[in-house]
Short mmCIF file of C-alpha atoms in Angstrom, two decimals:
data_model
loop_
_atom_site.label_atom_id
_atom_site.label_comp_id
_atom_site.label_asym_id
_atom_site.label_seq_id
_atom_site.Cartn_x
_atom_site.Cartn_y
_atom_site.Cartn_z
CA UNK A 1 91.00 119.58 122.03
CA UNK A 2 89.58 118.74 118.94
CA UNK A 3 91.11 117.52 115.61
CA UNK A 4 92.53 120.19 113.39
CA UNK A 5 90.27 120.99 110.17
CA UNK A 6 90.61 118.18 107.68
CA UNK A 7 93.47 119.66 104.76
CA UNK A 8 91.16 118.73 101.53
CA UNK A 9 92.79 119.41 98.02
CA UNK A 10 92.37 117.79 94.69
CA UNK A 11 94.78 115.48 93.47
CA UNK A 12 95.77 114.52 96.77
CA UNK A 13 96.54 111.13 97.93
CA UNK A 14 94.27 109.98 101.21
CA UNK A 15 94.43 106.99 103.19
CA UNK A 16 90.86 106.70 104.97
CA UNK A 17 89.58 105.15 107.63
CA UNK A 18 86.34 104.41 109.14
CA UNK A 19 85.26 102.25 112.21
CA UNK A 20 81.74 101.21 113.13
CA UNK A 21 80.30 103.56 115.58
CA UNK A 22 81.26 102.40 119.10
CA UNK A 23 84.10 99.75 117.26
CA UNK A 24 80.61 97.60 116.78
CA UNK A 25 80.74 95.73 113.54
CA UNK A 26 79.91 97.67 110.43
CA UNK A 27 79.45 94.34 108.36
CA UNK A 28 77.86 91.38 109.42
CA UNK A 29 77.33 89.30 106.32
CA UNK A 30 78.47 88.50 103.07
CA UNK A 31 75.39 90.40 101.67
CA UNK A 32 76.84 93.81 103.40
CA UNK A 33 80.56 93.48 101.85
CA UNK A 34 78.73 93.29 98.47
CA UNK A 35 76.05 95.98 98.59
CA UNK A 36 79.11 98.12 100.09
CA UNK A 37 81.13 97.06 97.12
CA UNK A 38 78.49 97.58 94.85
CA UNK A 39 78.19 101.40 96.09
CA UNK A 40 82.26 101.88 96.29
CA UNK A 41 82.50 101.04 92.48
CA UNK A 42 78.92 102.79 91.63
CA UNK A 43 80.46 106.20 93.36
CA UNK A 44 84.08 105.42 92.29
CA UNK A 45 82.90 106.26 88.72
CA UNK A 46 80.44 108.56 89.44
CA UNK A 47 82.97 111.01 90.98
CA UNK A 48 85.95 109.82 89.24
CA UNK A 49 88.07 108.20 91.80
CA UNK A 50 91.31 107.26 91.27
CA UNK A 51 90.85 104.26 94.11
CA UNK A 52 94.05 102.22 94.43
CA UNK A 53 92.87 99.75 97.09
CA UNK A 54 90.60 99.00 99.74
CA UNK A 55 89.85 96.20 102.61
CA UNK A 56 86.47 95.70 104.50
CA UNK A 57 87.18 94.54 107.41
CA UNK A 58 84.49 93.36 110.05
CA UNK A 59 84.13 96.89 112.45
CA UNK A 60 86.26 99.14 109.53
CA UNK A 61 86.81 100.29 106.34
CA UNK A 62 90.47 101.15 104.82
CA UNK A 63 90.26 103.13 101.01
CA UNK A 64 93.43 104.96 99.15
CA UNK A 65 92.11 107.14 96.48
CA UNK A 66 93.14 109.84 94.77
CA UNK A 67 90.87 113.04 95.43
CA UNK A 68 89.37 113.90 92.33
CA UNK A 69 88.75 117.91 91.11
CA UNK A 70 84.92 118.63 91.45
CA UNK A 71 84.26 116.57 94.98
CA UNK A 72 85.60 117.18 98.41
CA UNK A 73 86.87 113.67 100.13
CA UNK A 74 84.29 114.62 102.98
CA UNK A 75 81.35 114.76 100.52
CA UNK A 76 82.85 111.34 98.64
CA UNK A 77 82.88 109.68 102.00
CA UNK A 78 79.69 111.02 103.46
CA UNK A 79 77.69 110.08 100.48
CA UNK A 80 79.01 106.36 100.31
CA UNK A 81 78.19 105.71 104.22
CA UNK A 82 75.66 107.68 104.17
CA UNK A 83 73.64 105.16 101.22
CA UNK A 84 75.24 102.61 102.96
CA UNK A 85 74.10 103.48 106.40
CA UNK A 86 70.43 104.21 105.37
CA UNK A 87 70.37 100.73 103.32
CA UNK A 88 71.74 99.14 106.68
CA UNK A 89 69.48 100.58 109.23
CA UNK A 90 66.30 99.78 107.14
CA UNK A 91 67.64 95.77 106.83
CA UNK A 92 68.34 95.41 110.81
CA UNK A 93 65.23 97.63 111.98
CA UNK A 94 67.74 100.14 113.84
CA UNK A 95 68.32 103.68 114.30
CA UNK A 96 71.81 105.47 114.64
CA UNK A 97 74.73 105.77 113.26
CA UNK A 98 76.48 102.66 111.85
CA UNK A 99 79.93 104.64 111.32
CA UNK A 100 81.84 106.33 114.47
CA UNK A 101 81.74 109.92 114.08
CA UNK A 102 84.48 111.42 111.69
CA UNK A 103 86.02 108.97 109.73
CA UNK A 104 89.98 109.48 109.56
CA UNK A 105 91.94 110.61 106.58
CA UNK A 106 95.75 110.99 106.67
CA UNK A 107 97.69 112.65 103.43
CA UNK A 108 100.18 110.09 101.75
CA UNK A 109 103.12 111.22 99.66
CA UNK A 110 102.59 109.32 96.15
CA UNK A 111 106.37 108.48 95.68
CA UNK A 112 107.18 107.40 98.70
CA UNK A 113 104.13 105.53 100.62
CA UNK A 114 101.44 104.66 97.63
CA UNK A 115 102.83 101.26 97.13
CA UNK A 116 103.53 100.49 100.77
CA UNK A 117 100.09 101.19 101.70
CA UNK A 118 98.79 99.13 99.60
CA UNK A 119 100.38 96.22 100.78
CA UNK A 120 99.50 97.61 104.27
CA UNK A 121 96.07 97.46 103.40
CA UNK A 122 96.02 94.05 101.88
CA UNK A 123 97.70 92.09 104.62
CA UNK A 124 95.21 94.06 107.03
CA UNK A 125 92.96 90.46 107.27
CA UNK A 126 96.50 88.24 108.18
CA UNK A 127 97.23 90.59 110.70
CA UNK A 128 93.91 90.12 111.99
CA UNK A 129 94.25 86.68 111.90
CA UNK A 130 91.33 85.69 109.71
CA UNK A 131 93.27 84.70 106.78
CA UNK A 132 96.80 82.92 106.26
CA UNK A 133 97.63 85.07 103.07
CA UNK A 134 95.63 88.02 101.38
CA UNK A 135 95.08 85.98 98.09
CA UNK A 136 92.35 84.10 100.41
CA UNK A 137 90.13 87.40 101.42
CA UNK A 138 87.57 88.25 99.28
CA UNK A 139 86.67 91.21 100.54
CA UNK A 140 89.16 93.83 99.35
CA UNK A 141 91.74 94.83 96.29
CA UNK A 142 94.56 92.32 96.80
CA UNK A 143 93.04 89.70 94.87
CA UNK A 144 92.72 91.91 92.12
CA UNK A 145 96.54 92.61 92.20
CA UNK A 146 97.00 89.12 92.15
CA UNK A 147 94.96 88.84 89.19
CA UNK A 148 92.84 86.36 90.74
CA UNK A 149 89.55 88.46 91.06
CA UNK A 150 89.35 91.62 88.78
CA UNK A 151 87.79 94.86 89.80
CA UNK A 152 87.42 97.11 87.32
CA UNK A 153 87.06 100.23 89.44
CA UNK A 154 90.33 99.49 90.98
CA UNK A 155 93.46 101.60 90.00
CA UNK A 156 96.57 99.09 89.58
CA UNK A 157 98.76 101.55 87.72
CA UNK A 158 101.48 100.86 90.33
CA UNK A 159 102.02 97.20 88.84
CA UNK A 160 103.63 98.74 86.26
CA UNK A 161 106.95 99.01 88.62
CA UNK A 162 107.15 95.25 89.04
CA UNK A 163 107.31 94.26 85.04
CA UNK A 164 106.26 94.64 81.78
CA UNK A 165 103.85 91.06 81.94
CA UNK A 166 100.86 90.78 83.57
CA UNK A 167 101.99 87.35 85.42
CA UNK A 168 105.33 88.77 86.15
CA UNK A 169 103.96 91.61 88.09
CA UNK A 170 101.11 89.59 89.66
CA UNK A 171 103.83 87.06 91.07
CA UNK A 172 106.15 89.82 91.67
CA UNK A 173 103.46 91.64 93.84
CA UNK A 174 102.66 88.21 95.24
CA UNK A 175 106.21 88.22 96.55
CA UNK A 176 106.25 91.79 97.81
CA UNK A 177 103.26 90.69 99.83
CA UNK A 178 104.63 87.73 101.20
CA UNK A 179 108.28 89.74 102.18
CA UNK A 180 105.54 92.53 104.34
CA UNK A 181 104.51 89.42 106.33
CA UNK A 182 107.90 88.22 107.08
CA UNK A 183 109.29 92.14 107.85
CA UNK A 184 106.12 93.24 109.60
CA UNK A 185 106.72 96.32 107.89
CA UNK A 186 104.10 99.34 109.61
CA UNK A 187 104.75 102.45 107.31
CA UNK A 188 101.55 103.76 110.36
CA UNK A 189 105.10 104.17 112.50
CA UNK A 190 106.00 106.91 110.09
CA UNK A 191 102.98 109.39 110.55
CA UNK A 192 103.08 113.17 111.24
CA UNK A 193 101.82 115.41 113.02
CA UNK A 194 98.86 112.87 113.27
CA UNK A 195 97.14 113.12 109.05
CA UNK A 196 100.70 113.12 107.05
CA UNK A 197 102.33 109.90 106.09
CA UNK A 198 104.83 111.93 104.08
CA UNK A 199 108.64 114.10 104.04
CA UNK A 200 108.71 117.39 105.74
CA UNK A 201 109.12 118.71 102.60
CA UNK A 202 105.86 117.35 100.86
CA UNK A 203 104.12 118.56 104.42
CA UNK A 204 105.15 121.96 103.62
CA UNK A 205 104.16 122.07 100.38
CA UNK A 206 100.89 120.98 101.38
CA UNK A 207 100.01 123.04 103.78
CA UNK A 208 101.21 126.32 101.76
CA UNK A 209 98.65 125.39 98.83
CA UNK A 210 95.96 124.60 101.90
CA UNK A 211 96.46 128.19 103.28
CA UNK A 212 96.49 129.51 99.99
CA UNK A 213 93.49 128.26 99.05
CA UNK A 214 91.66 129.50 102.20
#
C-alpha cells in the first residue's frame, strides 16, 4: 500500500527529509555541500521560505521550513533537487536519480516541536559520530545558532525564548544542545499516524482545513 497523499497547506510547519537514491551518498565533497547551500539560500528567498534549520548529511538531507503562500512544498523541494541533481549528474558523468524517490515530509506543531527539532537536527552529525559537538559541523544551521557562522537565509526567531542578548541566547542554545546529548532526547518517538509530529488536536485541525480545501 502506498503512502497517503502528501497534506500540503501554507503556513504549515514541515520537517523534510531526503535520502540519496538507493541510501548511496548524495554528497561527496566539500564542493557539493556548497553548491547545495548556495541553491537552498538562492530558492529560500526566491520563494520566501521561512527555513529554521537544516543539516547535510553524507546520503540525506534534513530542512524545517515554513511553507510559504504561492508554492507547494512538493514544487519547493522538486525544484531544489531537481537543479541540484542536474548540476550533479553533469560533474560525475552519470545518469539517474541522485535522490530516492519521494522525499519525506512530516507536519510539526509550531508550539510544541519547532524548537526540539531543531536541536534534533543539529546534533544529527554527533549521533552519526562524525563530530564530538555540532559547533564543529560546517555543514548545517547550528553554527549559525551559535553565532559562530551566520546564514542569512536562516530563520533564528526562536532564540528569542532563550534571552534578550545575542551571547546569552547563543550560550543558552549552546547549553540546550549540550543537555539533548546527555538526554538523547528523539521527539521522532512521538510521530503520528506516520507525517504528524503534533497533538491530536492540531492533527484534527489539520486535516479539516486539508479536506476543506479539496
Amino acid at each position: 500500500m502506498g503512502r497517503p497523499p502528501r497534506i500540503d497547506i501554507a503556513g504549515l510547519i514541515y520537517h523534510v527529509t531526503a535520502r540519496g537514491n538507493y541510501r548511496q551518498n548524495i554528497f561527496r565533497s566539500e564542493a557539493d555541500k556548497e553548491h547545495y547551500i548556495w541553491l537552498l539560500a538562492h530558492y529560500q528567498q526566491e520563494y520566501g521560505v521561512r527555513l529554521f534549520a537544516f543539516v547535510l548529511m553524507d546520503n540525506h538531507v534534513h530542512l524545517l521550513l515554513e511553507r510559504p503562500q504561492s508554492t507547494s512544498l512538493g514544487e519547493i523541494v522538486k525544484t531544489l533537487h531537481g537543479r541540484f541533481s542536474k548540476q550533479i549528474n553533469r560533474e560525475r558523468r552519470q545518469v539517474g536519480h541522485l535522490f530516492q524517490g519521494r522525499f519525506y515530509s512530516l507536519i510539526v506543531e509550531e508550539d510544541a516541536y519547532l524548537l526540539e527539532l531543531t536541536r534534533y537536527i543539529h546534533l544529527n552529525p554527533v549521533r552519526a559520530g562524525m563530530v564530538e559537538s555540532p559547533d564543529q559541523y560546517r555543514w548545517g544551521s547550528a553554527r549559525t545558532y551559535l553565532g559562530l557562522d551566520y546564514y542569512p537565509f536562516i530563520d533564528r526567531t526562536y532564540l528569542a525564548l532563550f534571552g534578550q542578548r545575542p551571547q546569552t541566547r547563543y550560550e543558552k542554545y549552546k547549553a540546550f544542545l549540550a543537555e539533548g546529548m546527555i538526554q538523547k532526547t528523539n521527539p521522532m518517538q512521538n510521530i503520528q499516524e506516520g507525517r504528524f509530529l503534533a497533538s491530536l488536536e492540531f492533527i484534527k485541525q489539520v486535516k479539516q482545513a486539508w479536506e476543506a480545501s479539496l
